[in-house]
Amino acid sequence: MSHTPRSRTAVGCTLLAVALTTAVPGCSSDGNPLSATPYDASDQIAFNAPSGEGKKADPDKPLEVTSEGSDGRITDVTAIDATGRYVAGELSADGARWHSTEPLAADAHYTVRVSTEDEDGAPGRRVLTFHTGKPTTKKTLDVTFGPKTGTYGVGQPITAELNKPVKDAAQRAVVERALKVTSKPAAQGAWHWVDDKKLHYRPKEYWPANATIQVRSNLENIKIGDRLWGGKAKSLKITTGDSVIAVTDAAAHSMTVYKDGEEIKQIPVTTGKPGFDTRNGVKVVLGKEYFVRMRSATVGISEGSSDSYDLPVYYATRVTWSGEYVHAAPWSVGSQGSANVSHGCTGMSTDNAQWFFENIREGDLVQVVNSAGQSMEPFGNGFGDWNLAWENWRTGSALVAGKPDASDPADRARLRPQSV
C-alpha cells in the first residue's frame, strides 16, 4: 500500500517535540493517533460500485465496501443519496466488509464515506460518489398519507394508503422502513398493516398534547419487488391540540370529560338499550355534523316496527362509520342520567350536546365502559386502533413483529382500553 501512517506518525511526533505550536498531520497535539488527521485510504478500500464517467451502478445489487490487505480495517461507513436518504448497512465483526441491507434507489446520486484505521490505530478515510441507473421497466407503488393537514386530537392515527397490494413480508419491510413518522415532543410508535394496501401508525400511548407530527416517504425509486418501485408521495404535517378524552359509563348513565388530565364536565347521558347496546371501548372522533337526519332503516330496523325512527338530530359527533354518534336527544331527557333507551348512540340534552360539539375535535377520544354491548372493532368501523394492547399492535409491523419491546415488562402487560 502507498500510505505510510506509521512513518507519518513518527515524523509528526518528532516535530511536535521541537515546536508544540506547529500543526502536524498524522498526530494530534496530545499524541493520540485516534484524533489525528485521517490519511488517504484510497488504496486500502474497494467498492463494487463503478465511479467512472458515464458508469452507473445497478440498483438491484447491494453496495459492498471491503478492506484490502491485512494491516487495516473499516470502522464506519455512511452512504447517503442527494435527497438525504441514508442506506442501512452491516459491518462485519473484523471490519473487513460492509454491505447495504436495504435497496439502493434507482437514478440516484450517492456519496459514500468510509472511515478506517491501520494496525497502529491511525485513522484513514475514503470518499466515493456514484450514480445508480434507471430500471428498464417498472410499476410504481404510490403512497397517500392521512388525515389531511390540520389540528387533531391526541388519538388521531396516521394512515398510509397504497395504490397496489403488498403481501410479501420482505417487501412490506422495505415499504415500512421508508415511511417515516416523527413528532415533537417525541413519542414511541409503530406502523400496523391493516391489510395489503393500508397501514396505520399510532404511538404506544396517545400523542402528546400540542405536538407537531411529520410524515414522509423515502420510497421514491426504491425497488420493492419484481418490477415494483416506490413512487412519489406528498409529505404530511399535522398538529395535536389539548388532550380531550370523554369517558361514558353506560351503567352509571354519565359522561365525564377530561382535558389534559383534569375533569372539566360531567354530563347525564343515555346509551343503547338492551339489544342495541353501545359498543364498549375507545373510539376516535371521526367528524362533526350540525344536523343529521337519522333513519332506522339505515341500520337494518324495518320501517313501521316498534323500534323504527326518522328523526332530525343536531350537534352530532360521529365515532363510527356504522352510525354511532354522540348527539342531542331532547326526546329522552327524562331518561338521561337514569336509563339507557337509545338505539346505540349516546344521547344528551341539546345544551350539553352543543357544549360537547364545540369542545371536541376530530381525533379526540370517546371511551365507553360498562356497557353490555360488543367491543369496538380495531379496524373497519372507524378508528378502533387504541383497543389493541401495544404488544398486539406491534405484531402488525413487518419490522418489529416478534421482537421484544425495550420498555418495562409491566408496561407491556397493560391492556387497552384503560379507564381514565
GROMACS .gro file of C-alpha atoms in nm:
model
  420
    1MET     CA    1   0.000   0.000   0.000
    2SER     CA    2   0.115   0.356  -0.069
    3HIS     CA    3   0.008   0.521   0.256
    4THR     CA    4   0.261   0.527   0.539
    5PRO     CA    5   0.068   0.607   0.854
    6ARG     CA    6   0.335   0.474   1.089
    7SER     CA    7   0.622   0.684   0.943
    8ARG     CA    8   0.385   0.983   0.924
    9THR     CA    9   0.307   0.947   1.293
   10ALA     CA   10   0.673   0.913   1.388
   11VAL     CA   11   0.781   1.225   1.196
   12GLY     CA   12   0.487   1.423   1.334
   13CYS     CA   13   0.575   1.340   1.695
   14THR     CA   14   0.941   1.429   1.640
   15LEU     CA   15   0.843   1.769   1.507
   16LEU     CA   16   0.600   1.809   1.791
   17ALA     CA   17   0.885   1.779   2.041
   18VAL     CA   18   1.058   2.073   1.873
   19ALA     CA   19   0.760   2.306   1.827
   20LEU     CA   20   0.438   2.231   2.011
   21THR     CA   21   0.252   2.504   1.827
   22THR     CA   22   0.315   2.355   1.484
   23ALA     CA   23   0.017   2.173   1.326
   24VAL     CA   24   0.139   1.832   1.220
   25PRO     CA   25  -0.051   1.582   1.005
   26GLY     CA   26  -0.077   1.229   1.139
   27CYS     CA   27  -0.056   1.311   1.512
   28SER     CA   28  -0.276   1.519   1.739
   29SER     CA   29  -0.144   1.768   1.990
   30ASP     CA   30  -0.193   1.513   2.268
   31GLY     CA   31  -0.013   1.235   2.081
   32ASN     CA   32  -0.332   1.032   2.043
   33PRO     CA   33  -0.341   0.870   1.696
   34LEU     CA   34  -0.722   0.840   1.711
   35SER     CA   35  -0.753   1.220   1.696
   36ALA     CA   36  -0.506   1.255   1.411
   37THR     CA   37  -0.591   1.393   1.067
   38PRO     CA   38  -0.713   1.095   0.861
   39TYR     CA   39  -0.480   0.958   0.596
   40ASP     CA   40  -0.600   0.884   0.242
   41ALA     CA   41  -0.730   0.525   0.245
   42SER     CA   42  -0.799   0.506  -0.130
   43ASP     CA   43  -0.564   0.213  -0.181
   44GLN     CA   44  -0.698   0.033   0.124
   45ILE     CA   45  -1.070   0.035   0.034
   46ALA     CA   46  -1.256  -0.124  -0.258
   47PHE     CA   47  -1.616  -0.077  -0.375
   48ASN     CA   48  -1.835  -0.281  -0.606
   49ALA     CA   49  -1.992   0.039  -0.745
   50PRO     CA   50  -1.839   0.193  -1.060
   51SER     CA   51  -1.732   0.555  -1.021
   52GLY     CA   52  -1.605   0.640  -1.369
   53GLU     CA   53  -1.759   0.897  -1.601
   54GLY     CA   54  -2.083   0.767  -1.753
   55LYS     CA   55  -2.079   0.447  -1.548
   56LYS     CA   56  -2.380   0.367  -1.332
   57ALA     CA   57  -2.431   0.110  -1.057
   58ASP     CA   58  -2.707  -0.148  -1.070
   59PRO     CA   59  -2.965  -0.052  -0.802
   60ASP     CA   60  -3.071  -0.418  -0.786
   61LYS     CA   61  -2.737  -0.512  -0.631
   62PRO     CA   62  -2.630  -0.432  -0.274
   63LEU     CA   63  -2.344  -0.191  -0.219
   64GLU     CA   64  -2.029  -0.358  -0.086
   65VAL     CA   65  -1.724  -0.195   0.072
   66THR     CA   66  -1.420  -0.410   0.152
   67SER     CA   67  -1.084  -0.358   0.318
   68GLU     CA   68  -0.790  -0.469   0.105
   69GLY     CA   69  -0.485  -0.613   0.279
   70SER     CA   70  -0.422  -0.718   0.636
   71ASP     CA   71  -0.294  -0.400   0.803
   72GLY     CA   72  -0.621  -0.209   0.826
   73ARG     CA   73  -0.993  -0.236   0.897
   74ILE     CA   74  -1.314  -0.049   0.828
   75THR     CA   75  -1.458   0.130   1.131
   76ASP     CA   76  -1.760   0.310   0.982
   77VAL     CA   77  -1.948   0.356   0.654
   78THR     CA   78  -2.204   0.624   0.573
   79ALA     CA   79  -2.393   0.607   0.243
   80ILE     CA   80  -2.640   0.886   0.159
   81ASP     CA   81  -2.814   0.998  -0.159
   82ALA     CA   82  -2.869   1.352  -0.283
   83THR     CA   83  -3.213   1.373  -0.115
   84GLY     CA   84  -3.070   1.294   0.228
   85ARG     CA   85  -3.173   0.928   0.246
   86TYR     CA   86  -2.927   0.709   0.436
   87VAL     CA   87  -2.865   0.348   0.335
   88ALA     CA   88  -2.873   0.097   0.620
   89GLY     CA   89  -2.585  -0.147   0.626
   90GLU     CA   90  -2.395  -0.405   0.825
   91LEU     CA   91  -2.023  -0.413   0.912
   92SER     CA   92  -1.854  -0.745   0.974
   93ALA     CA   93  -1.702  -0.803   1.317
   94ASP     CA   94  -1.346  -0.799   1.180
   95GLY     CA   95  -1.403  -0.474   0.988
   96ALA     CA   96  -1.319  -0.638   0.656
   97ARG     CA   97  -1.656  -0.587   0.482
   98TRP     CA   98  -1.959  -0.361   0.493
   99HIS     CA   99  -2.271  -0.423   0.281
  100SER     CA  100  -2.603  -0.245   0.244
  101THR     CA  101  -2.905  -0.416   0.398
  102GLU     CA  102  -3.174  -0.222   0.214
  103PRO     CA  103  -3.221  -0.141  -0.155
  104LEU     CA  104  -3.047   0.145  -0.327
  105ALA     CA  105  -3.261   0.399  -0.509
  106ALA     CA  106  -3.267   0.398  -0.887
  107ASP     CA  107  -3.147   0.703  -1.080
  108ALA     CA  108  -2.985   0.848  -0.767
  109HIS     CA  109  -2.652   1.009  -0.679
  110TYR     CA  110  -2.476   0.860  -0.376
  111THR     CA  111  -2.190   0.975  -0.157
  112VAL     CA  112  -2.017   0.706   0.050
  113ARG     CA  113  -1.779   0.799   0.333
  114VAL     CA  114  -1.563   0.520   0.471
  115SER     CA  115  -1.360   0.550   0.791
  116THR     CA  116  -1.071   0.311   0.856
  117GLU     CA  117  -0.784   0.256   1.092
  118ASP     CA  118  -0.448   0.089   1.041
  119GLU     CA  119  -0.282  -0.159   1.274
  120ASP     CA  120  -0.138   0.128   1.482
  121GLY     CA  121  -0.484   0.286   1.524
  122ALA     CA  122  -0.421   0.577   1.287
  123PRO     CA  123  -0.747   0.686   1.118
  124GLY     CA  124  -0.800   0.682   0.744
  125ARG     CA  125  -1.078   0.795   0.514
  126ARG     CA  126  -1.206   0.745   0.163
  127VAL     CA  127  -1.498   0.919  -0.008
  128LEU     CA  128  -1.666   0.777  -0.318
  129THR     CA  129  -1.951   0.910  -0.529
  130PHE     CA  130  -2.151   0.717  -0.786
  131HIS     CA  131  -2.481   0.712  -0.973
  132THR     CA  132  -2.734   0.433  -0.998
  133GLY     CA  133  -2.908   0.353  -1.325
  134LYS     CA  134  -3.275   0.363  -1.413
  135PRO     CA  135  -3.485   0.044  -1.410
  136THR     CA  136  -3.575  -0.073  -1.760
  137THR     CA  137  -3.941  -0.144  -1.678
  138LYS     CA  138  -4.127  -0.075  -1.361
  139LYS     CA  139  -4.459  -0.044  -1.184
  140THR     CA  140  -4.492   0.233  -0.927
  141LEU     CA  141  -4.615   0.194  -0.570
  142ASP     CA  142  -4.765   0.526  -0.462
  143VAL     CA  143  -4.849   0.622  -0.103
  144THR     CA  144  -5.114   0.865   0.021
  145PHE     CA  145  -5.096   0.978   0.384
  146GLY     CA  146  -5.388   1.079   0.601
  147PRO     CA  147  -5.552   1.264   0.761
  148LYS     CA  148  -5.543   1.598   0.586
  149THR     CA  149  -5.316   1.872   0.719
  150GLY     CA  150  -5.470   2.029   1.027
  151THR     CA  151  -5.505   2.009   1.405
  152TYR     CA  152  -5.643   1.691   1.562
  153GLY     CA  153  -5.697   1.524   1.894
  154VAL     CA  154  -5.431   1.311   2.061
  155GLY     CA  155  -5.596   0.988   1.944
  156GLN     CA  156  -5.570   1.051   1.568
  157PRO     CA  157  -5.388   0.766   1.388
  158ILE     CA  158  -5.177   0.830   1.079
  159THR     CA  159  -5.285   0.633   0.771
  160ALA     CA  160  -5.090   0.526   0.463
  161GLU     CA  161  -5.290   0.410   0.159
  162LEU     CA  162  -5.105   0.216  -0.114
  163ASN     CA  163  -5.221   0.207  -0.474
  164LYS     CA  164  -5.114  -0.159  -0.511
  165PRO     CA  165  -5.128  -0.452  -0.267
  166VAL     CA  166  -4.810  -0.564  -0.092
  167LYS     CA  167  -4.835  -0.916   0.051
  168ASP     CA  168  -4.477  -1.041   0.076
  169ALA     CA  169  -4.323  -0.991   0.423
  170ALA     CA  170  -3.985  -0.880   0.289
  171GLN     CA  171  -4.147  -0.627   0.054
  172ARG     CA  172  -4.363  -0.497   0.340
  173ALA     CA  173  -4.046  -0.440   0.540
  174VAL     CA  174  -3.898  -0.233   0.255
  175VAL     CA  175  -4.214  -0.022   0.237
  176GLU     CA  176  -4.250   0.023   0.611
  177ARG     CA  177  -3.884   0.113   0.662
  178ALA     CA  178  -3.926   0.400   0.414
  179LEU     CA  179  -4.236   0.550   0.582
  180LYS     CA  180  -4.106   0.794   0.841
  181VAL     CA  181  -4.305   0.948   1.128
  182THR     CA  182  -4.153   1.198   1.370
  183SER     CA  183  -4.316   1.401   1.644
  184LYS     CA  184  -4.212   1.685   1.872
  185PRO     CA  185  -4.233   1.606   2.161
  186ALA     CA  186  -4.112   1.258   2.067
  187ALA     CA  187  -4.344   0.957   2.100
  188GLN     CA  188  -4.262   0.587   2.056
  189GLY     CA  189  -4.481   0.441   1.781
  190ALA     CA  190  -4.513   0.177   1.509
  191TRP     CA  191  -4.689   0.103   1.182
  192HIS     CA  192  -4.953  -0.172   1.169
  193TRP     CA  193  -5.060  -0.339   0.843
  194VAL     CA  194  -5.440  -0.326   0.841
  195ASP     CA  195  -5.450  -0.510   0.507
  196ASP     CA  196  -5.239  -0.543   0.191
  197LYS     CA  197  -5.296  -0.180   0.091
  198LYS     CA  198  -5.337   0.009   0.417
  199LEU     CA  199  -5.121   0.087   0.720
  200HIS     CA  200  -5.199   0.274   1.039
  201TYR     CA  201  -4.943   0.441   1.267
  202ARG     CA  202  -5.003   0.521   1.633
  203PRO     CA  203  -4.785   0.581   1.938
  204LYS     CA  204  -4.764   0.341   2.230
  205GLU     CA  205  -4.959   0.595   2.433
  206TYR     CA  206  -5.172   0.875   2.293
  207TRP     CA  207  -4.991   1.154   2.109
  208PRO     CA  208  -4.853   1.429   2.332
  209ALA     CA  209  -5.078   1.733   2.357
  210ASN     CA  210  -4.982   2.026   2.133
  211ALA     CA  211  -4.736   1.815   1.934
  212THR     CA  212  -4.615   1.853   1.575
  213ILE     CA  213  -4.619   1.531   1.372
  214GLN     CA  214  -4.447   1.498   1.035
  215VAL     CA  215  -4.485   1.207   0.794
  216ARG     CA  216  -4.286   1.141   0.479
  217SER     CA  217  -4.195   0.860   0.240
  218ASN     CA  218  -3.843   0.770   0.128
  219LEU     CA  219  -3.975   0.512  -0.119
  220GLU     CA  220  -3.922   0.706  -0.441
  221ASN     CA  221  -3.712   0.499  -0.684
  222ILE     CA  222  -3.654   0.226  -0.422
  223LYS     CA  223  -3.701  -0.128  -0.552
  224ILE     CA  224  -3.973  -0.313  -0.359
  225GLY     CA  225  -4.020  -0.626  -0.567
  226ASP     CA  226  -4.003  -0.761  -0.919
  227ARG     CA  227  -4.056  -0.455  -1.144
  228LEU     CA  228  -4.220  -0.275  -0.847
  229TRP     CA  229  -4.057   0.051  -0.745
  230GLY     CA  230  -4.152   0.321  -0.499
  231GLY     CA  231  -4.319   0.632  -0.633
  232LYS     CA  232  -4.351   0.989  -0.511
  233ALA     CA  233  -4.558   1.070  -0.204
  234LYS     CA  234  -4.672   1.403  -0.064
  235SER     CA  235  -4.546   1.456   0.290
  236LEU     CA  236  -4.787   1.535   0.573
  237LYS     CA  237  -4.773   1.764   0.874
  238ILE     CA  238  -5.037   1.774   1.145
  239THR     CA  239  -5.056   1.910   1.497
  240THR     CA  240  -5.242   1.799   1.807
  241GLY     CA  241  -5.443   2.018   2.038
  242ASP     CA  242  -5.516   1.963   2.404
  243SER     CA  243  -5.573   1.608   2.527
  244VAL     CA  244  -5.953   1.568   2.538
  245ILE     CA  245  -6.097   1.232   2.647
  246ALA     CA  246  -6.465   1.170   2.712
  247VAL     CA  247  -6.545   0.860   2.919
  248THR     CA  248  -6.903   0.732   2.913
  249ASP     CA  249  -7.006   0.493   3.189
  250ALA     CA  250  -7.308   0.318   3.042
  251ALA     CA  251  -7.405   0.163   3.375
  252ALA     CA  252  -7.391   0.500   3.557
  253HIS     CA  253  -7.555   0.684   3.261
  254SER     CA  254  -7.290   0.954   3.284
  255MET     CA  255  -7.016   1.103   3.065
  256THR     CA  256  -6.706   1.260   3.221
  257VAL     CA  257  -6.493   1.485   3.002
  258TYR     CA  258  -6.122   1.530   3.078
  259LYS     CA  259  -5.894   1.798   2.937
  260ASP     CA  260  -5.519   1.748   2.981
  261GLY     CA  261  -5.595   1.502   3.260
  262GLU     CA  262  -5.831   1.729   3.453
  263GLU     CA  263  -6.206   1.670   3.477
  264ILE     CA  264  -6.391   1.962   3.320
  265LYS     CA  265  -6.751   1.842   3.288
  266GLN     CA  266  -6.997   1.566   3.381
  267ILE     CA  267  -7.297   1.510   3.155
  268PRO     CA  268  -7.605   1.293   3.218
  269VAL     CA  269  -7.649   1.062   2.917
  270THR     CA  270  -7.847   0.769   2.786
  271THR     CA  271  -7.681   0.492   2.584
  272GLY     CA  272  -7.806   0.188   2.393
  273LYS     CA  273  -8.092  -0.011   2.540
  274PRO     CA  274  -8.081  -0.395   2.557
  275GLY     CA  275  -8.047  -0.535   2.205
  276PHE     CA  276  -7.896  -0.206   2.085
  277ASP     CA  277  -7.619  -0.173   2.343
  278THR     CA  278  -7.349   0.088   2.275
  279ARG     CA  279  -7.008  -0.059   2.190
  280ASN     CA  280  -6.751  -0.073   2.467
  281GLY     CA  281  -6.402   0.057   2.401
  282VAL     CA  282  -6.204   0.355   2.278
  283LYS     CA  283  -6.330   0.538   1.970
  284VAL     CA  284  -6.170   0.827   1.784
  285VAL     CA  285  -6.391   1.118   1.679
  286LEU     CA  286  -6.434   1.095   1.300
  287GLY     CA  287  -6.615   1.422   1.240
  288LYS     CA  288  -6.890   1.659   1.346
  289GLU     CA  289  -7.224   1.735   1.176
  290TYR     CA  290  -7.453   2.010   1.298
  291PHE     CA  291  -7.757   1.834   1.151
  292VAL     CA  292  -7.814   1.469   1.059
  293ARG     CA  293  -8.139   1.303   0.961
  294MET     CA  294  -8.133   0.961   1.128
  295ARG     CA  295  -8.346   0.681   0.985
  296SER     CA  296  -8.376   0.339   1.142
  297ALA     CA  297  -8.382   0.171   0.801
  298THR     CA  298  -8.014   0.260   0.751
  299VAL     CA  299  -7.918   0.031   1.041
  300GLY     CA  300  -8.146  -0.257   0.947
  301ILE     CA  301  -8.457  -0.172   1.151
  302SER     CA  302  -8.774  -0.226   0.950
  303GLU     CA  303  -8.996   0.072   0.891
  304GLY     CA  304  -9.319   0.056   1.089
  305SER     CA  305  -9.171  -0.165   1.362
  306SER     CA  306  -9.179  -0.061   1.727
  307ASP     CA  307  -8.812   0.040   1.706
  308SER     CA  308  -8.828   0.235   1.381
  309TYR     CA  309  -8.749   0.606   1.379
  310ASP     CA  310  -8.693   0.901   1.146
  311LEU     CA  311  -8.555   1.195   1.343
  312PRO     CA  312  -8.379   1.528   1.288
  313VAL     CA  313  -8.067   1.522   1.506
  314TYR     CA  314  -7.849   1.821   1.599
  315TYR     CA  315  -7.493   1.857   1.729
  316ALA     CA  316  -7.395   1.510   1.611
  317THR     CA  317  -7.038   1.392   1.675
  318ARG     CA  318  -6.959   1.075   1.479
  319VAL     CA  319  -6.747   0.797   1.634
  320THR     CA  320  -6.813   0.501   1.398
  321TRP     CA  321  -6.883   0.471   1.027
  322SER     CA  322  -7.183   0.247   1.101
  323GLY     CA  323  -7.365   0.541   1.256
  324GLU     CA  324  -7.279   0.570   1.624
  325TYR     CA  325  -7.285   0.934   1.737
  326VAL     CA  326  -7.281   1.148   2.048
  327HIS     CA  327  -7.572   1.386   1.986
  328ALA     CA  328  -7.857   1.595   2.119
  329ALA     CA  329  -8.158   1.384   2.215
  330PRO     CA  330  -8.421   1.619   2.364
  331TRP     CA  331  -8.684   1.342   2.339
  332SER     CA  332  -8.502   1.132   2.603
  333VAL     CA  333  -8.407   1.399   2.858
  334GLY     CA  334  -8.623   1.224   3.118
  335SER     CA  335  -8.409   0.910   3.090
  336GLN     CA  336  -8.070   1.079   3.070
  337GLY     CA  337  -7.874   1.003   3.386
  338SER     CA  338  -8.104   0.716   3.485
  339ALA     CA  339  -8.176   0.472   3.199
  340ASN     CA  340  -8.045   0.352   2.864
  341VAL     CA  341  -8.310   0.397   2.596
  342SER     CA  342  -8.127   0.478   2.271
  343HIS     CA  343  -8.057   0.258   1.967
  344GLY     CA  344  -7.680   0.267   2.030
  345CYS     CA  345  -7.589   0.634   2.023
  346THR     CA  346  -7.503   0.841   2.329
  347GLY     CA  347  -7.778   1.097   2.381
  348MET     CA  348  -7.780   1.411   2.595
  349SER     CA  349  -7.968   1.739   2.626
  350THR     CA  350  -7.939   1.993   2.348
  351ASP     CA  351  -7.740   2.234   2.568
  352ASN     CA  352  -7.495   1.962   2.670
  353ALA     CA  353  -7.467   1.834   2.312
  354GLN     CA  354  -7.386   2.184   2.190
  355TRP     CA  355  -7.117   2.221   2.459
  356PHE     CA  356  -6.969   1.883   2.365
  357PHE     CA  357  -6.984   1.967   1.992
  358GLU     CA  358  -6.800   2.295   2.047
  359ASN     CA  359  -6.531   2.146   2.276
  360ILE     CA  360  -6.448   1.828   2.085
  361ARG     CA  361  -6.247   1.793   1.766
  362GLU     CA  362  -6.167   1.523   1.514
  363GLY     CA  363  -5.911   1.288   1.665
  364ASP     CA  364  -6.030   1.334   2.024
  365LEU     CA  365  -6.123   1.021   2.219
  366VAL     CA  366  -6.458   0.884   2.332
  367GLN     CA  367  -6.440   0.578   2.556
  368VAL     CA  368  -6.738   0.367   2.662
  369VAL     CA  369  -6.716   0.142   2.967
  370ASN     CA  370  -6.960  -0.089   3.148
  371SER     CA  371  -7.190  -0.140   2.850
  372ALA     CA  372  -7.339  -0.481   2.772
  373GLY     CA  373  -7.252  -0.421   2.407
  374GLN     CA  374  -6.979  -0.581   2.200
  375SER     CA  375  -6.631  -0.430   2.194
  376MET     CA  376  -6.526  -0.174   1.937
  377GLU     CA  377  -6.350  -0.332   1.640
  378PRO     CA  378  -5.986  -0.224   1.590
  379PHE     CA  379  -6.040  -0.158   1.217
  380GLY     CA  380  -6.318  -0.120   0.962
  381ASN     CA  381  -6.571   0.082   1.159
  382GLY     CA  382  -6.377   0.394   1.237
  383PHE     CA  383  -6.053   0.414   1.432
  384GLY     CA  384  -6.056   0.146   1.700
  385ASP     CA  385  -5.676   0.128   1.694
  386TRP     CA  386  -5.644   0.200   2.067
  387ASN     CA  387  -5.835  -0.115   2.157
  388LEU     CA  388  -5.526  -0.321   2.077
  389ALA     CA  389  -5.267  -0.358   2.351
  390TRP     CA  390  -4.927  -0.224   2.246
  391GLU     CA  391  -4.769  -0.569   2.218
  392ASN     CA  392  -5.055  -0.678   1.991
  393TRP     CA  393  -5.024  -0.361   1.784
  394ARG     CA  394  -4.655  -0.433   1.727
  395THR     CA  395  -4.732  -0.776   1.579
  396GLY     CA  396  -4.883  -0.592   1.281
  397SER     CA  397  -4.548  -0.433   1.190
  398ALA     CA  398  -4.324  -0.600   0.932
  399LEU     CA  399  -4.021  -0.456   1.114
  400VAL     CA  400  -4.088  -0.524   1.482
  401ALA     CA  401  -4.327  -0.822   1.481
  402GLY     CA  402  -4.195  -1.085   1.719
  403LYS     CA  403  -3.921  -0.860   1.855
  404PRO     CA  404  -3.917  -0.781   2.229
  405ASP     CA  405  -4.018  -0.433   2.339
  406ALA     CA  406  -3.749  -0.241   2.520
  407SER     CA  407  -3.992  -0.083   2.765
  408ASP     CA  408  -4.081  -0.205   3.111
  409PRO     CA  409  -4.247  -0.554   3.116
  410ALA     CA  410  -4.523  -0.434   3.346
  411ASP     CA  411  -4.598  -0.158   3.099
  412ARG     CA  412  -4.612  -0.406   2.810
  413ALA     CA  413  -4.861  -0.620   3.001
  414ARG     CA  414  -5.106  -0.336   3.034
  415LEU     CA  415  -5.407  -0.366   2.804
  416ARG     CA  416  -5.612  -0.101   2.630
  417PRO     CA  417  -5.861   0.046   2.670
  418GLN     CA  418  -5.783   0.183   3.013
  419SER     CA  419  -6.005   0.376   3.245
  420VAL     CA  420  -5.922   0.740   3.277
   0.00000   0.00000   0.00000
